[in-house]
Amino acid sequence: MRMTPRASWGVGIALLVIVLAGSGGGAATRGGALTVGLDQDPPTIDPHASPSAVTYQIISSVTENLLFQGTDGKIVPWLATDTKVSPDGKSFTFSLRKDVKFTDGAPLNAATVKWNFDRIVDPNFKAGGALVALTGYTGSKVIDEYTVQVNFKGAYAPFLSYAAGGTLSLVSPKTTPTQGDAVNQKPVGSGPYVVVEYAQKDHITIARDAGYNRRPPWSDHQGPPYLDRIVFKIIPEPGTRVATIESGETQMINALNAPAAVLGRLERNKNLRVERVPYPGAPRIWMLNVTAPPTDDLRVRQALNFGVNRAAFVESVYKGLGKPACAPLTQAMLADPSLCATYPYNPQKAAQLLDEAGWKMGPNNIRMKDGKPLVILINSINYGAGNLPEIELLQGQLLQLGIDARIKSQARPPWYEDNYHCATNGPVMFLRSTDWDGLYALFDSATVHTNFNWSCYSNPEVDRLITEGKGVFDPAKRREIYLRLERILVEQAVSVPLVDEFSVWVLRGNVQGTRFNYSAYPVLSDVSIEK
Amino acid sequence: MTRYISARLLATVPVVAGVTLAVFAMLFLVPGDPVKMMLSEFQTNPEQIARMRAQLHLDEPFYRQYGRFVWGAAHGNLGESIRDRRAVTAEISEVLPATVQLATGALAFAALLGITLGIVAAIRQNSWWDLGSTAVALVGVSMPSFWLGLLLIFVFSLHLGWLPAAGGGGAAHLIMPAVALGLGAAAIIARLTRSSMLEVLRLEYMTTARAKGLAGPSIVLHHGLPNALIPIVTIFGLQFGSLLAGTVIIETVFGRPGIGRLLVNAILDKDFPLVQGVVLFVAMGYVLINLAVDVIYAAIDPRIRYG
């Protein structure tokens, strides 16, 4: 059984089509090296231990999964040729390919899968994001050499998507137990590339596995990758990263944190190409604390949703980096016209709602009620370079509504702590998730005071629908549940979704064949560099 | 001398203990849970967070966590980084060579440029040379290193294509970071050399030397400079501290591995063991460098004796 989120892509798919059209065709050049500039170094590249997204940008071409989820959201076979789900939704039976070997020679079989998943839940293992992907895991059963059954306490539909995500990719049971700490730097997978060098905080090199003889689901060819090696260079400063792609020192960079104006310049450079893939999960979103005044008043929250001009975000600080958001899940994941129609930009309507809530325009163009000004405290991360531009834009827009928006700009640790304690009117944040179940982390009452229900929102009906969604496998029915959920969240205005962000990469014009997975991470086995 | 060095080395123990305790206490008092932050890029559940906190001993009270660190450090074990899951000693030893290379390069550049400019300004006092040297010093002190770094990248990497913009490695990777980091120190050294040299040039033994017929570079380099250097050497120890602070920015701008970047990231992640380990290392380095400066001081000035 396969789950197929019917993602409506809008602009995202259009861009992707252009990207793929631009990168296909012609015989690929073999050999050469690609240098990729990344924004940060991973804490570990052990897929099961990492809490960091950058890990999966590096190892998406090193380790492989049972399933693959492409940018269209479709889940297709990879190392597992067939997947069967038990009627109660608690057991998943995978039939494995028989020709897979890890790069240390160990064969892939049912015991390997069981060993990998057991490793993640082992209390002595410091698992990262992988542990959540296996929430409720009760164990795996080896049915025969190439058939394994993975079992959960309850029905767990999101598992199919998670089984295709980097956190549950497989490492070799032969080398891993003997590696000790080295597994954090050189995990052994079965993919088309092998990690050959890890220079901490400087670069990580992966080299072509000449013996790779399969065709990954995204690939245009069978056999080893075209490039000899790929060097991932860690360049945290966006200005420097941009300089390296312009000078040719790198041939591909992650454009994260590059100012929108710079991106425009890169796009005009005929030697470069910009590729965008929509991120799954939650958009850049302002979570509204429903327990603290004045955002405990539904009318105020709705006014904020009517009064924030999302188009202005994508025309300025997010130019080329996203599209206006409509709901707590991006439109790449779940799009419906009703969600976008709820809060069109309407400052008059916002003013009317604020009036109804008792906040009348006072002196200095700040609204007042019972002699008190309308003050909203936005919790904002400060990375050391001052206020984030998107927060200042938001502050400016709120001022036009007569709201005195104050920015609590602080470093990561206290920023988190305020969110756990519901101490402000809410933070601006994002969440990457490959399943609609991402709403559990954002809005289930169990995640107040932890990650990430920072709206501090508790609604039994929402909790019920989130639980129901985990147990339904039929794509249409599942979509209906999450759409209902989203409608409640939008009507209750527990957040102001701002921008559906893109994963943006800049490439030299001669780099061909980049592909992406559903997480919007590049998979690089088809990449070649034209001479 | 040996007794003096031993005593100074012993004195590092309370210094390092004080520094680590202060840093540990500060980190502890700043709100924020390192585990929740570390898992912040993914969905998490409370059970996973509690489990990881227990694994990392973060559920223990302050004194036990600090005691655990002290006990480990006394046995040569600085613990394991919360974020990177690796031995702190391994993390430090991997990036230390790059920082030493950068700091040495910057200090060498600062010394060469600063002393040269200072001497030229002193022997050509009130000339265009003096004015030029003052201008360079002013620019060097005023210009933020990150801005100079980006400027260098713009010119030498992007436009001329002579030097790589990012990464650690060989000499080519070192030139721009060393210049960006060292220019401020060069300016300070230049001003100090100038004033020190001016003082020395006016002393009677210099007049005597000139009366004996010595002239030109020889009198400046062999008679003037060794005496003018004494106050300059002391500034080296102090500059080392500010250079270490400067590596934080320069390592980020040039994408270089190093102690500075390691420390800043560790602080932002509230990675207690890593912060403690790096601070311990830097504090010891600072104390040892200043000790070395004192020893060199005695070597170049025979009037100074420690006992």
GROMACS .gro file of C-alpha atoms in nm, chain B:
model
  307
  532MET     CA    1   6.393   3.128   3.651
  533THR     CA    2   6.282   2.765   3.679
  534ARG     CA    3   6.114   2.839   4.011
  535TYR     CA    4   5.944   3.139   3.859
  536ILE     CA    5   5.811   2.937   3.566
  537SER     CA    6   5.693   2.657   3.795
  538ALA     CA    7   5.513   2.906   4.019
  539ARG     CA    8   5.348   3.069   3.719
  540LEU     CA    9   5.241   2.732   3.585
  541LEU     CA   10   5.088   2.641   3.920
  542ALA     CA   11   4.906   2.972   3.920
  543THR     CA   12   4.723   2.864   3.602
  544VAL     CA   13   4.525   2.607   3.803
  545PRO     CA   14   4.312   2.857   4.003
  546VAL     CA   15   4.283   3.081   3.695
  547VAL     CA   16   4.149   2.798   3.481
  548ALA     CA   17   3.925   2.668   3.762
  549GLY     CA   18   3.783   3.017   3.813
  550VAL     CA   19   3.723   3.074   3.444
  551THR     CA   20   3.553   2.740   3.386
  552LEU     CA   21   3.335   2.778   3.697
  553ALA     CA   22   3.228   3.127   3.591
  554VAL     CA   23   3.147   3.013   3.237
  555PHE     CA   24   2.967   2.702   3.358
  556ALA     CA   25   2.759   2.908   3.600
  557MET     CA   26   2.674   3.164   3.332
  558LEU     CA   27   2.567   2.898   3.086
  559PHE     CA   28   2.364   2.726   3.354
  560LEU     CA   29   2.184   3.046   3.445
  561VAL     CA   30   2.095   3.144   3.090
  562PRO     CA   31   1.754   2.995   3.014
  563GLY     CA   32   1.726   2.724   2.750
  564ASP     CA   33   1.732   2.348   2.723
  565PRO     CA   34   2.011   2.222   2.496
  566VAL     CA   35   1.828   1.899   2.415
  567LYS     CA   36   1.505   2.064   2.304
  568MET     CA   37   1.707   2.308   2.096
  569MET     CA   38   1.917   2.033   1.945
  570LEU     CA   39   1.607   1.843   1.836
  571SER     CA   40   1.443   2.158   1.711
  572GLU     CA   41   1.463   2.077   1.343
  573PHE     CA   42   1.235   1.779   1.378
  574GLN     CA   43   0.924   1.675   1.550
  575THR     CA   44   1.000   1.550   1.897
  576ASN     CA   45   0.807   1.391   2.176
  577PRO     CA   46   0.850   1.456   2.549
  578GLU     CA   47   0.969   1.100   2.607
  579GLN     CA   48   1.252   1.144   2.357
  580ILE     CA   49   1.357   1.473   2.517
  581ALA     CA   50   1.353   1.328   2.870
  582ARG     CA   51   1.555   1.029   2.757
  583MET     CA   52   1.822   1.236   2.594
  584ARG     CA   53   1.847   1.473   2.891
  585ALA     CA   54   1.908   1.177   3.117
  586GLN     CA   55   2.165   1.029   2.878
  587LEU     CA   56   2.358   1.354   2.885
  588HIS     CA   57   2.323   1.400   3.265
  589LEU     CA   58   2.145   1.731   3.206
  590ASP     CA   59   1.880   1.635   3.459
  591GLU     CA   60   2.139   1.656   3.738
  592PRO     CA   61   2.187   1.963   3.961
  593PHE     CA   62   2.452   2.225   3.891
  594TYR     CA   63   2.715   2.106   4.138
  595ARG     CA   64   2.703   1.747   4.011
  596GLN     CA   65   2.737   1.853   3.649
  597TYR     CA   66   3.029   2.081   3.729
  598GLY     CA   67   3.182   1.817   3.956
  599ARG     CA   68   3.153   1.566   3.675
  600PHE     CA   69   3.340   1.806   3.447
  601VAL     CA   70   3.618   1.876   3.701
  602TRP     CA   71   3.665   1.506   3.779
  603GLY     CA   72   3.683   1.422   3.411
  604ALA     CA   73   3.918   1.711   3.329
  605ALA     CA   74   4.151   1.604   3.610
  606HIS     CA   75   4.167   1.264   3.439
  607GLY     CA   76   4.223   1.411   3.095
  608ASN     CA   77   3.863   1.354   2.988
  609LEU     CA   78   3.671   1.665   2.888
  610GLY     CA   79   3.353   1.471   2.819
  611GLU     CA   80   3.145   1.443   2.506
  612SER     CA   81   2.987   1.723   2.308
  613ILE     CA   82   2.608   1.729   2.342
  614ARG     CA   83   2.554   1.834   1.984
  615ASP     CA   84   2.827   1.647   1.802
  616ARG     CA   85   2.830   1.330   2.021
  617ARG     CA   86   3.207   1.321   2.006
  618ALA     CA   87   3.487   1.354   2.259
  619VAL     CA   88   3.554   1.721   2.330
  620THR     CA   89   3.931   1.660   2.317
  621ALA     CA   90   3.891   1.517   1.967
  622GLU     CA   91   3.683   1.815   1.856
  623ILE     CA   92   3.941   2.062   1.987
  624SER     CA   93   4.245   1.880   1.857
  625GLU     CA   94   4.091   1.861   1.510
  626VAL     CA   95   4.036   2.234   1.473
  627LEU     CA   96   4.321   2.365   1.687
  628PRO     CA   97   4.589   2.347   1.416
  629ALA     CA   98   4.378   2.570   1.191
  630THR     CA   99   4.340   2.833   1.465
  631VAL     CA  100   4.709   2.819   1.556
  632GLN     CA  101   4.791   2.861   1.189
  633LEU     CA  102   4.557   3.159   1.161
  634ALA     CA  103   4.669   3.328   1.484
  635THR     CA  104   5.037   3.275   1.399
  636GLY     CA  105   4.987   3.402   1.047
  637ALA     CA  106   4.799   3.708   1.171
  638LEU     CA  107   5.056   3.780   1.441
  639ALA     CA  108   5.344   3.741   1.196
  640PHE     CA  109   5.171   3.973   0.951
  641ALA     CA  110   5.096   4.222   1.229
  642ALA     CA  111   5.455   4.213   1.355
  643LEU     CA  112   5.610   4.250   1.012
  644LEU     CA  113   5.383   4.530   0.898
  645GLY     CA  114   5.356   4.703   1.234
  646ILE     CA  115   5.725   4.708   1.317
  647THR     CA  116   5.824   4.813   0.964
  648LEU     CA  117   5.570   5.095   0.955
  649GLY     CA  118   5.667   5.204   1.307
  650ILE     CA  119   6.038   5.221   1.229
  651VAL     CA  120   5.983   5.406   0.902
  652ALA     CA  121   5.753   5.655   1.075
  653ALA     CA  122   6.003   5.708   1.356
  654ILE     CA  123   6.313   5.763   1.146
  655ARG     CA  124   6.120   5.984   0.905
  656GLN     CA  125   5.926   6.168   1.173
  657ASN     CA  126   5.685   6.434   1.049
  658SER     CA  127   5.741   6.334   0.685
  659TRP     CA  128   5.491   6.196   0.435
  660TRP     CA  129   5.614   5.851   0.542
  661ASP     CA  130   5.508   5.925   0.897
  662LEU     CA  131   5.173   6.058   0.783
  663GLY     CA  132   5.119   5.756   0.558
  664SER     CA  133   5.202   5.516   0.837
  665THR     CA  134   4.963   5.697   1.071
  666ALA     CA  135   4.691   5.676   0.808
  667VAL     CA  136   4.743   5.300   0.764
  668ALA     CA  137   4.733   5.256   1.142
  669LEU     CA  138   4.413   5.458   1.167
  670VAL     CA  139   4.246   5.255   0.894
  671GLY     CA  140   4.369   4.932   1.053
  672VAL     CA  141   4.228   5.016   1.394
  673SER     CA  142   3.899   5.155   1.263
  674MET     CA  143   3.804   4.893   1.007
  675PRO     CA  144   3.601   4.600   1.142
  676SER     CA  145   3.771   4.273   1.053
  677PHE     CA  146   3.457   4.116   0.904
  678TRP     CA  147   3.418   4.408   0.666
  679LEU     CA  148   3.782   4.397   0.566
  680GLY     CA  149   3.743   4.021   0.517
  681LEU     CA  150   3.447   4.062   0.282
  682LEU     CA  151   3.631   4.340   0.099
  683LEU     CA  152   3.936   4.118   0.047
  684ILE     CA  153   3.712   3.837  -0.080
  685PHE     CA  154   3.542   4.078  -0.319
  686VAL     CA  155   3.872   4.199  -0.465
  687PHE     CA  156   4.110   3.903  -0.452
  688SER     CA  157   3.868   3.617  -0.487
  689LEU     CA  158   3.574   3.738  -0.687
  690HIS     CA  159   3.735   3.995  -0.917
  691LEU     CA  160   4.096   3.892  -0.950
  692GLY     CA  161   4.048   3.523  -0.879
  693TRP     CA  162   4.387   3.502  -0.710
  694LEU     CA  163   4.290   3.354  -0.375
  695PRO     CA  164   4.025   3.108  -0.253
  696ALA     CA  165   3.748   3.267  -0.047
  697ALA     CA  166   3.656   2.982   0.181
  698GLY     CA  167   3.798   2.690   0.372
  699GLY     CA  168   4.107   2.584   0.561
  700GLY     CA  169   4.413   2.435   0.396
  701GLY     CA  170   4.738   2.567   0.259
  702ALA     CA  171   4.907   2.905   0.239
  703ALA     CA  172   4.665   3.038  -0.023
  704HIS     CA  173   4.375   2.987   0.218
  705LEU     CA  174   4.564   3.166   0.495
  706ILE     CA  175   4.664   3.496   0.333
  707MET     CA  176   4.333   3.684   0.337
  708PRO     CA  177   4.217   3.566   0.683
  709ALA     CA  178   4.560   3.647   0.832
  710VAL     CA  179   4.559   3.995   0.680
  711ALA     CA  180   4.200   4.064   0.787
  712LEU     CA  181   4.270   3.945   1.139
  713GLY     CA  182   4.617   4.096   1.174
  714LEU     CA  183   4.562   4.447   1.039
  715GLY     CA  184   4.417   4.581   1.363
  716ALA     CA  185   4.707   4.442   1.565
  717ALA     CA  186   4.953   4.573   1.305
  718ALA     CA  187   4.814   4.923   1.356
  719ILE     CA  188   4.860   4.906   1.731
  720ILE     CA  189   5.211   4.764   1.697
  721ALA     CA  190   5.301   5.034   1.442
  722ARG     CA  191   5.198   5.316   1.676
  723LEU     CA  192   5.379   5.159   1.968
  724THR     CA  193   5.695   5.091   1.766
  725ARG     CA  194   5.697   5.448   1.642
  726SER     CA  195   5.676   5.605   1.986
  727SER     CA  196   5.917   5.355   2.140
  728MET     CA  197   6.165   5.403   1.858
  729LEU     CA  198   6.141   5.781   1.882
  730GLU     CA  199   6.232   5.758   2.249
  731VAL     CA  200   6.525   5.527   2.184
  732LEU     CA  201   6.659   5.735   1.896
  733ARG     CA  202   6.694   6.031   2.132
  734LEU     CA  203   6.893   5.843   2.395
  735GLU     CA  204   7.259   5.922   2.455
  736TYR     CA  205   7.396   5.585   2.351
  737MET     CA  206   7.246   5.641   2.009
  738THR     CA  207   7.417   5.979   1.990
  739THR     CA  208   7.739   5.805   2.093
  740ALA     CA  209   7.689   5.543   1.825
  741ARG     CA  210   7.637   5.811   1.566
  742ALA     CA  211   7.943   6.001   1.696
  743LYS     CA  212   8.147   5.682   1.649
  744GLY     CA  213   8.052   5.693   1.283
  745LEU     CA  214   7.765   5.440   1.267
  746ALA     CA  215   7.484   5.539   1.039
  747GLY     CA  216   7.197   5.419   0.821
  748PRO     CA  217   6.995   5.103   0.878
  749SER     CA  218   7.264   4.942   1.090
  750ILE     CA  219   7.229   5.185   1.379
  751VAL     CA  220   6.850   5.156   1.374
  752LEU     CA  221   6.833   4.777   1.346
  753HIS     CA  222   7.125   4.679   1.568
  754HIS     CA  223   7.126   4.948   1.831
  755GLY     CA  224   6.786   5.106   1.829
  756LEU     CA  225   6.544   4.822   1.758
  757PRO     CA  226   6.645   4.573   2.032
  758ASN     CA  227   6.582   4.837   2.295
  759ALA     CA  228   6.267   4.969   2.132
  760LEU     CA  229   6.128   4.614   2.115
  761ILE     CA  230   6.095   4.567   2.490
  762PRO     CA  231   5.754   4.735   2.533
  763ILE     CA  232   5.641   4.589   2.199
  764VAL     CA  233   5.695   4.231   2.314
  765THR     CA  234   5.456   4.281   2.604
  766ILE     CA  235   5.185   4.394   2.366
  767PHE     CA  236   5.218   4.064   2.179
  768GLY     CA  237   5.076   3.872   2.474
  769LEU     CA  238   4.782   4.105   2.498
  770GLN     CA  239   4.726   4.103   2.123
  771PHE     CA  240   4.713   3.726   2.127
  772GLY     CA  241   4.398   3.750   2.338
  773SER     CA  242   4.228   3.988   2.101
  774LEU     CA  243   4.341   3.779   1.803
  775LEU     CA  244   4.175   3.476   1.958
  776ALA     CA  245   3.856   3.679   1.999
  777GLY     CA  246   3.890   3.794   1.639
  778THR     CA  247   3.917   3.437   1.507
  779VAL     CA  248   3.549   3.389   1.591
  780ILE     CA  249   3.452   3.638   1.323
  781ILE     CA  250   3.727   3.564   1.073
  782GLU     CA  251   3.670   3.188   1.085
  783THR     CA  252   3.303   3.245   1.008
  784VAL     CA  253   3.362   3.494   0.727
  785PHE     CA  254   3.620   3.272   0.555
  786GLY     CA  255   3.450   2.942   0.640
  787ARG     CA  256   3.760   2.821   0.820
  788PRO     CA  257   3.750   2.553   1.085
  789GLY     CA  258   3.879   2.669   1.422
  790ILE     CA  259   3.844   2.714   1.794
  791GLY     CA  260   3.656   3.044   1.765
  792ARG     CA  261   3.375   2.904   1.554
  793LEU     CA  262   3.364   2.592   1.766
  794LEU     CA  263   3.317   2.801   2.081
  795VAL     CA  264   3.050   3.035   1.945
  796ASN     CA  265   2.842   2.750   1.806
  797ALA     CA  266   2.879   2.562   2.133
  798ILE     CA  267   2.755   2.865   2.330
  799LEU     CA  268   2.457   2.912   2.098
  800ASP     CA  269   2.367   2.545   2.137
  801LYS     CA  270   2.428   2.551   2.514
  802ASP     CA  271   2.669   2.263   2.458
  803PHE     CA  272   2.812   2.267   2.814
  804PRO     CA  273   3.096   2.015   2.778
  805LEU     CA  274   3.222   2.167   2.456
  806VAL     CA  275   3.210   2.524   2.589
  807GLN     CA  276   3.391   2.415   2.904
  808GLY     CA  277   3.656   2.228   2.710
  809VAL     CA  278   3.727   2.512   2.472
  810VAL     CA  279   3.731   2.772   2.749
  811LEU     CA  280   3.971   2.557   2.949
  812PHE     CA  281   4.195   2.532   2.648
  813VAL     CA  282   4.183   2.900   2.558
  814ALA     CA  283   4.240   3.010   2.919
  815MET     CA  284   4.545   2.786   2.944
  816GLY     CA  285   4.671   2.906   2.609
  817TYR     CA  286   4.634   3.267   2.714
  818VAL     CA  287   4.817   3.211   3.042
  819LEU     CA  288   5.097   3.018   2.872
  820ILE     CA  289   5.146   3.276   2.599
  821ASN     CA  290   5.175   3.551   2.855
  822LEU     CA  291   5.421   3.340   3.051
  823ALA     CA  292   5.624   3.296   2.731
  824VAL     CA  293   5.615   3.671   2.678
  825ASP     CA  294   5.753   3.728   3.029
  826VAL     CA  295   6.032   3.480   2.966
  827ILE     CA  296   6.121   3.643   2.634
  828TYR     CA  297   6.109   3.979   2.810
  829ALA     CA  298   6.382   3.865   3.043
  830ALA     CA  299   6.583   3.724   2.757
  831ILE     CA  300   6.587   4.046   2.556
  832ASP     CA  301   6.634   4.276   2.855
  833PRO     CA  302   6.923   4.158   3.071
  834ARG     CA  303   6.819   4.398   3.347
  835ILE     CA  304   6.509   4.188   3.416
  836ARG     CA  305   6.559   3.883   3.638
  837TYR     CA  306   6.294   3.660   3.787
  838GLY     CA  307   6.372   3.463   4.096
   0.00000   0.00000   0.00000
